[in-house]
mmCIF file with all atom_site columns, C-alpha atoms in Angstrom:
data_model
loop_
_atom_site.group_PDB
_atom_site.id
_atom_site.type_symbol
_atom_site.label_atom_id
_atom_site.label_alt_id
_atom_site.label_comp_id
_atom_site.label_asym_id
_atom_site.label_entity_id
_atom_site.label_seq_id
_atom_site.pdbx_PDB_ins_code
_atom_site.Cartn_x
_atom_site.Cartn_y
_atom_site.Cartn_z
_atom_site.occupancy
_atom_site.B_iso_or_equiv
_atom_site.pdbx_formal_charge
_atom_site.auth_seq_id
_atom_site.auth_comp_id
_atom_site.auth_asym_id
_atom_site.auth_atom_id
_atom_site.pdbx_PDB_model_num
ATOM 1   C CA . MET A 1 1   ? -50.886 -28.866 32.200  1.00 68.00 ? 183 MET A CA 1
ATOM 2   C CA . GLN A 1 2   ? -49.620 -27.808 28.776  1.00 73.00 ? 184 GLN A CA 1
ATOM 3   C CA . GLN A 1 3   ? -47.787 -24.515 28.460  1.00 74.00 ? 185 GLN A CA 1
ATOM 4   C CA . CYS A 1 4   ? -46.919 -22.766 25.215  1.00 64.00 ? 186 CYS A CA 1
ATOM 5   C CA . TYR A 1 5   ? -44.269 -20.081 25.030  1.00 62.00 ? 187 TYR A CA 1
ATOM 6   C CA . LEU A 1 6   ? -44.046 -17.751 22.062  1.00 60.00 ? 188 LEU A CA 1
ATOM 7   C CA . LEU A 1 7   ? -40.437 -16.609 21.841  1.00 61.00 ? 189 LEU A CA 1
ATOM 8   C CA . GLU A 1 8   ? -40.982 -14.154 19.028  1.00 62.00 ? 190 GLU A CA 1
ATOM 9   C CA . ASN A 1 9   ? -43.855 -13.419 16.718  1.00 57.00 ? 191 ASN A CA 1
ATOM 10  C CA . ILE A 1 10  ? -42.033 -13.884 13.429  1.00 58.00 ? 192 ILE A CA 1
ATOM 11  C CA . PHE A 1 11  ? -44.971 -14.383 11.080  1.00 58.00 ? 193 PHE A CA 1
ATOM 12  C CA . LEU A 1 12  ? -46.183 -11.096 9.712   1.00 59.00 ? 194 LEU A CA 1
ATOM 13  C CA . GLY A 1 13  ? -47.984 -12.568 6.730   1.00 62.00 ? 195 GLY A CA 1
ATOM 14  C CA . GLU A 1 14  ? -49.596 -15.799 5.660   1.00 64.00 ? 196 GLU A CA 1
ATOM 15  C CA . LEU A 1 15  ? -47.804 -19.083 6.326   1.00 70.00 ? 197 LEU A CA 1
ATOM 16  C CA . ASN A 1 16  ? -46.695 -20.763 3.119   1.00 85.00 ? 198 ASN A CA 1
ATOM 17  C CA . MET A 1 17  ? -45.328 -24.009 4.461   1.00 87.00 ? 199 MET A CA 1
ATOM 18  C CA . GLU A 1 18  ? -45.568 -26.037 7.618   1.00 92.00 ? 200 GLU A CA 1
ATOM 19  C CA . ALA A 1 19  ? -43.904 -29.149 8.973   1.00 95.00 ? 201 ALA A CA 1
ATOM 20  C CA . ARG A 1 20  ? -43.335 -30.826 12.292  1.00 97.00 ? 202 ARG A CA 1
ATOM 21  C CA . VAL A 1 21  ? -40.529 -32.830 13.821  1.00 97.00 ? 203 VAL A CA 1
ATOM 22  C CA . LYS A 1 22  ? -41.192 -35.317 16.593  1.00 98.00 ? 204 LYS A CA 1
ATOM 23  C CA . TRP A 1 23  ? -38.680 -37.014 18.883  1.00 96.00 ? 205 TRP A CA 1
ATOM 24  C CA . VAL A 1 24  ? -38.751 -40.809 18.472  1.00 95.00 ? 206 VAL A CA 1
ATOM 25  C CA . GLU A 1 25  ? -35.961 -42.091 20.742  1.00 93.00 ? 207 GLU A CA 1
ATOM 26  C CA . GLY A 1 26  ? -32.317 -41.427 21.501  1.00 92.00 ? 208 GLY A CA 1
ATOM 27  C CA . LEU A 1 27  ? -31.399 -38.722 19.011  1.00 94.00 ? 209 LEU A CA 1
ATOM 28  C CA . SER A 1 28  ? -33.771 -39.970 16.285  1.00 95.00 ? 210 SER A CA 1
ATOM 29  C CA . PHE A 1 29  ? -36.524 -37.677 15.054  1.00 96.00 ? 211 PHE A CA 1
ATOM 30  C CA . LEU A 1 30  ? -39.384 -38.080 12.585  1.00 97.00 ? 212 LEU A CA 1
ATOM 31  C CA . GLY A 1 31  ? -40.108 -35.136 10.325  1.00 97.00 ? 213 GLY A CA 1
ATOM 32  C CA . GLU A 1 32  ? -43.485 -34.850 8.640   1.00 97.00 ? 214 GLU A CA 1
ATOM 33  C CA . SER A 1 33  ? -44.431 -32.358 5.961   1.00 95.00 ? 215 SER A CA 1
ATOM 34  C CA . ALA A 1 34  ? -47.873 -30.794 5.679   1.00 92.00 ? 216 ALA A CA 1
ATOM 35  C CA . SER A 1 35  ? -48.383 -33.009 2.619   1.00 94.00 ? 217 SER A CA 1
ATOM 36  C CA . GLY A 1 36  ? -47.959 -36.085 4.826   1.00 96.00 ? 218 GLY A CA 1
ATOM 37  C CA . HIS A 1 37  ? -44.508 -37.227 3.732   1.00 97.00 ? 219 HIS A CA 1
ATOM 38  C CA . GLN A 1 38  ? -42.224 -38.483 6.473   1.00 98.00 ? 220 GLN A CA 1
ATOM 39  C CA . VAL A 1 39  ? -38.472 -38.662 6.863   1.00 97.00 ? 221 VAL A CA 1
ATOM 40  C CA . MET A 1 40  ? -36.294 -39.926 9.693   1.00 97.00 ? 222 MET A CA 1
ATOM 41  C CA . MET A 1 41  ? -33.380 -37.859 10.955  1.00 96.00 ? 223 MET A CA 1
ATOM 42  C CA . ASP A 1 42  ? -30.653 -38.851 13.379  1.00 95.00 ? 224 ASP A CA 1
ATOM 43  C CA . GLY A 1 43  ? -28.608 -36.410 15.398  1.00 90.00 ? 225 GLY A CA 1
ATOM 44  C CA . ASN A 1 44  ? -26.149 -39.125 16.426  1.00 73.00 ? 226 ASN A CA 1
ATOM 45  C CA . SER A 1 45  ? -23.767 -38.752 13.470  1.00 71.00 ? 227 SER A CA 1
ATOM 46  C CA . GLY A 1 46  ? -26.371 -40.225 11.161  1.00 66.00 ? 228 GLY A CA 1
ATOM 47  C CA . ASP A 1 47  ? -26.151 -43.744 12.600  1.00 83.00 ? 229 ASP A CA 1
ATOM 48  C CA . LYS A 1 48  ? -29.809 -44.615 11.893  1.00 89.00 ? 230 LYS A CA 1
ATOM 49  C CA . ALA A 1 49  ? -30.826 -41.977 9.363   1.00 95.00 ? 231 ALA A CA 1
ATOM 50  C CA . PRO A 1 50  ? -29.399 -38.856 7.722   1.00 95.00 ? 232 PRO A CA 1
ATOM 51  C CA . SER A 1 51  ? -28.418 -36.065 10.084  1.00 94.00 ? 233 SER A CA 1
ATOM 52  C CA . PRO A 1 52  ? -30.220 -32.717 9.768   1.00 95.00 ? 234 PRO A CA 1
ATOM 53  C CA . MET A 1 53  ? -27.123 -31.253 8.074   1.00 95.00 ? 235 MET A CA 1
ATOM 54  C CA . GLU A 1 54  ? -27.081 -34.127 5.575   1.00 95.00 ? 236 GLU A CA 1
ATOM 55  C CA . MET A 1 55  ? -30.744 -33.352 4.902   1.00 97.00 ? 237 MET A CA 1
ATOM 56  C CA . VAL A 1 56  ? -29.843 -29.720 4.151   1.00 98.00 ? 238 VAL A CA 1
ATOM 57  C CA . LEU A 1 57  ? -27.173 -30.915 1.724   1.00 98.00 ? 239 LEU A CA 1
ATOM 58  C CA . MET A 1 58  ? -29.599 -33.297 0.002   1.00 98.00 ? 240 MET A CA 1
ATOM 59  C CA . ALA A 1 59  ? -32.288 -30.585 -0.062  1.00 98.00 ? 241 ALA A CA 1
ATOM 60  C CA . VAL A 1 60  ? -30.121 -28.183 -2.048  1.00 99.00 ? 242 VAL A CA 1
ATOM 61  C CA . GLY A 1 61  ? -29.140 -31.014 -4.408  1.00 99.00 ? 243 GLY A CA 1
ATOM 62  C CA . GLY A 1 62  ? -32.738 -32.086 -4.904  1.00 99.00 ? 244 GLY A CA 1
ATOM 63  C CA . CYS A 1 63  ? -34.022 -28.557 -5.413  1.00 98.00 ? 245 CYS A CA 1
ATOM 64  C CA . SER A 1 64  ? -31.381 -27.666 -7.968  1.00 99.00 ? 246 SER A CA 1
ATOM 65  C CA . SER A 1 65  ? -31.681 -31.014 -9.781  1.00 99.00 ? 247 SER A CA 1
ATOM 66  C CA . VAL A 1 66  ? -35.413 -30.468 -10.271 1.00 98.00 ? 248 VAL A CA 1
ATOM 67  C CA . ASP A 1 67  ? -34.615 -27.124 -11.888 1.00 98.00 ? 249 ASP A CA 1
ATOM 68  C CA . VAL A 1 68  ? -31.842 -28.434 -14.139 1.00 99.00 ? 250 VAL A CA 1
ATOM 69  C CA . VAL A 1 69  ? -33.899 -31.356 -15.467 1.00 99.00 ? 251 VAL A CA 1
ATOM 70  C CA . SER A 1 70  ? -37.009 -29.203 -15.907 1.00 98.00 ? 252 SER A CA 1
ATOM 71  C CA . ILE A 1 71  ? -35.129 -26.451 -17.764 1.00 99.00 ? 253 ILE A CA 1
ATOM 72  C CA . LEU A 1 72  ? -33.447 -28.954 -20.092 1.00 99.00 ? 254 LEU A CA 1
ATOM 73  C CA . GLN A 1 73  ? -36.718 -30.776 -20.772 1.00 98.00 ? 255 GLN A CA 1
ATOM 74  C CA . LYS A 1 74  ? -38.544 -27.515 -21.487 1.00 98.00 ? 256 LYS A CA 1
ATOM 75  C CA . GLY A 1 75  ? -35.764 -26.737 -23.967 1.00 98.00 ? 257 GLY A CA 1
ATOM 76  C CA . ARG A 1 76  ? -36.575 -30.074 -25.644 1.00 98.00 ? 258 ARG A CA 1
ATOM 77  C CA . HIS A 1 77  ? -33.214 -31.589 -24.775 1.00 98.00 ? 259 HIS A CA 1
ATOM 78  C CA . ASP A 1 78  ? -33.048 -35.381 -24.544 1.00 97.00 ? 260 ASP A CA 1
ATOM 79  C CA . VAL A 1 79  ? -32.094 -35.837 -20.883 1.00 98.00 ? 261 VAL A CA 1
ATOM 80  C CA . LYS A 1 80  ? -31.627 -39.452 -19.787 1.00 98.00 ? 262 LYS A CA 1
ATOM 81  C CA . GLY A 1 81  ? -30.207 -38.879 -16.310 1.00 98.00 ? 263 GLY A CA 1
ATOM 82  C CA . CYS A 1 82  ? -29.108 -36.279 -13.830 1.00 99.00 ? 264 CYS A CA 1
ATOM 83  C CA . GLU A 1 83  ? -27.045 -36.844 -10.713 1.00 99.00 ? 265 GLU A CA 1
ATOM 84  C CA . VAL A 1 84  ? -25.592 -34.186 -8.451  1.00 99.00 ? 266 VAL A CA 1
ATOM 85  C CA . LYS A 1 85  ? -22.635 -34.959 -6.218  1.00 99.00 ? 267 LYS A CA 1
ATOM 86  C CA . LEU A 1 86  ? -22.500 -32.610 -3.269  1.00 99.00 ? 268 LEU A CA 1
ATOM 87  C CA . THR A 1 87  ? -19.323 -31.785 -1.399  1.00 98.00 ? 269 THR A CA 1
ATOM 88  C CA . SER A 1 88  ? -19.133 -29.427 1.521   1.00 98.00 ? 270 SER A CA 1
ATOM 89  C CA . GLN A 1 89  ? -16.929 -27.852 4.120   1.00 98.00 ? 271 GLN A CA 1
ATOM 90  C CA . ARG A 1 90  ? -18.070 -27.120 7.662   1.00 97.00 ? 272 ARG A CA 1
ATOM 91  C CA . ARG A 1 91  ? -16.661 -25.171 10.554  1.00 96.00 ? 273 ARG A CA 1
ATOM 92  C CA . ASP A 1 92  ? -14.524 -27.223 12.936  1.00 96.00 ? 274 ASP A CA 1
ATOM 93  C CA . GLU A 1 93  ? -16.120 -25.800 16.064  1.00 96.00 ? 275 GLU A CA 1
ATOM 94  C CA . ALA A 1 94  ? -19.746 -25.435 17.110  1.00 94.00 ? 276 ALA A CA 1
ATOM 95  C CA . PRO A 1 95  ? -21.936 -24.354 15.557  1.00 95.00 ? 277 PRO A CA 1
ATOM 96  C CA . ARG A 1 96  ? -20.686 -26.555 12.699  1.00 95.00 ? 278 ARG A CA 1
ATOM 97  C CA . TYR A 1 97  ? -22.549 -24.875 9.871   1.00 96.00 ? 279 TYR A CA 1
ATOM 98  C CA . PHE A 1 98  ? -21.563 -25.148 6.218   1.00 98.00 ? 280 PHE A CA 1
ATOM 99  C CA . THR A 1 99  ? -19.018 -22.671 4.907   1.00 98.00 ? 281 THR A CA 1
ATOM 100 C CA . HIS A 1 100 ? -18.905 -24.003 1.322   1.00 99.00 ? 282 HIS A CA 1
ATOM 101 C CA . ILE A 1 101 ? -21.107 -26.312 -0.741  1.00 99.00 ? 283 ILE A CA 1
ATOM 102 C CA . ASN A 1 102 ? -20.353 -27.433 -4.296  1.00 99.00 ? 284 ASN A CA 1
ATOM 103 C CA . LEU A 1 103 ? -22.973 -29.028 -6.504  1.00 99.00 ? 285 LEU A CA 1
ATOM 104 C CA . HIS A 1 104 ? -21.394 -31.085 -9.296  1.00 99.00 ? 286 HIS A CA 1
ATOM 105 C CA . PHE A 1 105 ? -23.962 -32.165 -11.880 1.00 99.00 ? 287 PHE A CA 1
ATOM 106 C CA . ILE A 1 106 ? -23.483 -35.205 -14.078 1.00 99.00 ? 288 ILE A CA 1
ATOM 107 C CA . VAL A 1 107 ? -26.064 -34.880 -16.832 1.00 99.00 ? 289 VAL A CA 1
ATOM 108 C CA . THR A 1 108 ? -26.603 -37.766 -19.228 1.00 98.00 ? 290 THR A CA 1
ATOM 109 C CA . GLY A 1 109 ? -28.461 -37.541 -22.505 1.00 98.00 ? 291 GLY A CA 1
ATOM 110 C CA . THR A 1 110 ? -28.353 -37.490 -26.264 1.00 97.00 ? 292 THR A CA 1
ATOM 111 C CA . ASP A 1 111 ? -26.682 -34.573 -28.045 1.00 96.00 ? 293 ASP A CA 1
ATOM 112 C CA . LEU A 1 112 ? -26.572 -32.393 -24.925 1.00 98.00 ? 294 LEU A CA 1
ATOM 113 C CA . THR A 1 113 ? -24.527 -29.243 -25.441 1.00 97.00 ? 295 THR A CA 1
ATOM 114 C CA . GLU A 1 114 ? -22.302 -27.503 -22.937 1.00 98.00 ? 296 GLU A CA 1
ATOM 115 C CA . LYS A 1 115 ? -24.239 -24.291 -23.543 1.00 98.00 ? 297 LYS A CA 1
ATOM 116 C CA . ALA A 1 116 ? -27.603 -25.876 -22.689 1.00 98.00 ? 298 ALA A CA 1
ATOM 117 C CA . VAL A 1 117 ? -26.424 -27.596 -19.511 1.00 98.00 ? 299 VAL A CA 1
ATOM 118 C CA . GLU A 1 118 ? -24.474 -24.549 -18.360 1.00 98.00 ? 300 GLU A CA 1
ATOM 119 C CA . ARG A 1 119 ? -27.571 -22.390 -18.875 1.00 98.00 ? 301 ARG A CA 1
ATOM 120 C CA . ALA A 1 120 ? -29.762 -24.803 -16.897 1.00 99.00 ? 302 ALA A CA 1
ATOM 121 C CA . VAL A 1 121 ? -27.299 -24.964 -13.996 1.00 99.00 ? 303 VAL A CA 1
ATOM 122 C CA . GLN A 1 122 ? -26.843 -21.190 -14.024 1.00 98.00 ? 304 GLN A CA 1
ATOM 123 C CA . LEU A 1 123 ? -30.593 -20.481 -14.056 1.00 99.00 ? 305 LEU A CA 1
ATOM 124 C CA . SER A 1 124 ? -31.093 -22.845 -11.151 1.00 98.00 ? 306 SER A CA 1
ATOM 125 C CA . ALA A 1 125 ? -28.254 -21.221 -9.199  1.00 98.00 ? 307 ALA A CA 1
ATOM 126 C CA . GLU A 1 126 ? -29.200 -17.619 -9.881  1.00 98.00 ? 308 GLU A CA 1
ATOM 127 C CA . LYS A 1 127 ? -32.975 -17.629 -10.251 1.00 98.00 ? 309 LYS A CA 1
ATOM 128 C CA . TYR A 1 128 ? -34.941 -20.753 -9.375  1.00 98.00 ? 310 TYR A CA 1
ATOM 129 C CA . CYS A 1 129 ? -33.480 -22.920 -6.596  1.00 98.00 ? 311 CYS A CA 1
ATOM 130 C CA . SER A 1 130 ? -34.927 -21.409 -3.436  1.00 97.00 ? 312 SER A CA 1
ATOM 131 C CA . VAL A 1 131 ? -32.837 -23.660 -1.180  1.00 98.00 ? 313 VAL A CA 1
ATOM 132 C CA . SER A 1 132 ? -29.575 -22.625 -2.836  1.00 98.00 ? 314 SER A CA 1
ATOM 133 C CA . LEU A 1 133 ? -30.532 -18.958 -2.943  1.00 98.00 ? 315 LEU A CA 1
ATOM 134 C CA . MET A 1 134 ? -31.442 -19.058 0.750   1.00 97.00 ? 316 MET A CA 1
ATOM 135 C CA . LEU A 1 135 ? -28.206 -20.822 1.710   1.00 98.00 ? 317 LEU A CA 1
ATOM 136 C CA . GLU A 1 136 ? -26.125 -18.361 -0.318  1.00 97.00 ? 318 GLU A CA 1
ATOM 137 C CA . LYS A 1 137 ? -26.983 -15.706 2.250   1.00 96.00 ? 319 LYS A CA 1
ATOM 138 C CA . ALA A 1 138 ? -24.543 -17.441 4.622   1.00 96.00 ? 320 ALA A CA 1
ATOM 139 C CA . VAL A 1 139 ? -22.671 -20.114 2.646   1.00 98.00 ? 321 VAL A CA 1
ATOM 140 C CA . LYS A 1 140 ? -20.461 -20.029 -0.444  1.00 98.00 ? 322 LYS A CA 1
ATOM 141 C CA . VAL A 1 141 ? -22.348 -22.178 -2.972  1.00 98.00 ? 323 VAL A CA 1
ATOM 142 C CA . THR A 1 142 ? -20.598 -23.187 -6.194  1.00 98.00 ? 324 THR A CA 1
ATOM 143 C CA . HIS A 1 143 ? -21.695 -25.268 -9.168  1.00 98.00 ? 325 HIS A CA 1
ATOM 144 C CA . SER A 1 144 ? -19.916 -27.429 -11.718 1.00 98.00 ? 326 SER A CA 1
ATOM 145 C CA . PHE A 1 145 ? -21.083 -29.948 -14.292 1.00 98.00 ? 327 PHE A CA 1
ATOM 146 C CA . GLU A 1 146 ? -20.100 -32.623 -16.745 1.00 98.00 ? 328 GLU A CA 1
ATOM 147 C CA . ILE A 1 147 ? -21.991 -34.067 -19.673 1.00 98.00 ? 329 ILE A CA 1
ATOM 148 C CA . GLN A 1 148 ? -22.172 -37.721 -20.633 1.00 98.00 ? 330 GLN A CA 1
ATOM 149 C CA . ASN A 1 149 ? -23.648 -38.027 -24.105 1.00 94.00 ? 331 ASN A CA 1
ATOM 150 C CA . GLN A 1 150 ? -24.907 -41.463 -25.069 1.00 91.00 ? 332 GLN A CA 1
#
């Protein structure tokens, strides 16, 4: 007999996004988005797949990178590459949540200016990256960048 327990009715409006996570074996889990994309996660120090905390780190990097590239392209800048190196600090004791995350962008292109890249990173940080803006409620999030002109 299946039983469902509602701990708290938290949805006051329309749902905007859904996903599910299913236990596979050991501490491995399969996440699936409503769009059908799947990703493995491993709670055992990331032995078989990224840990959920590594996924959070990659999510903020991916979200902000999309913004930076999009903003530069819309400004008609010749972007050839964008990589973000993420470093973080976590609490020593449980719960081991992030206390600081730095996103360091390495943007490659032709004739990229410091002003343009700085603007793109700043707009992502302050206006567009929903993951970063959400995390900033509890975590110190900083940004840095370098430019590699070809």
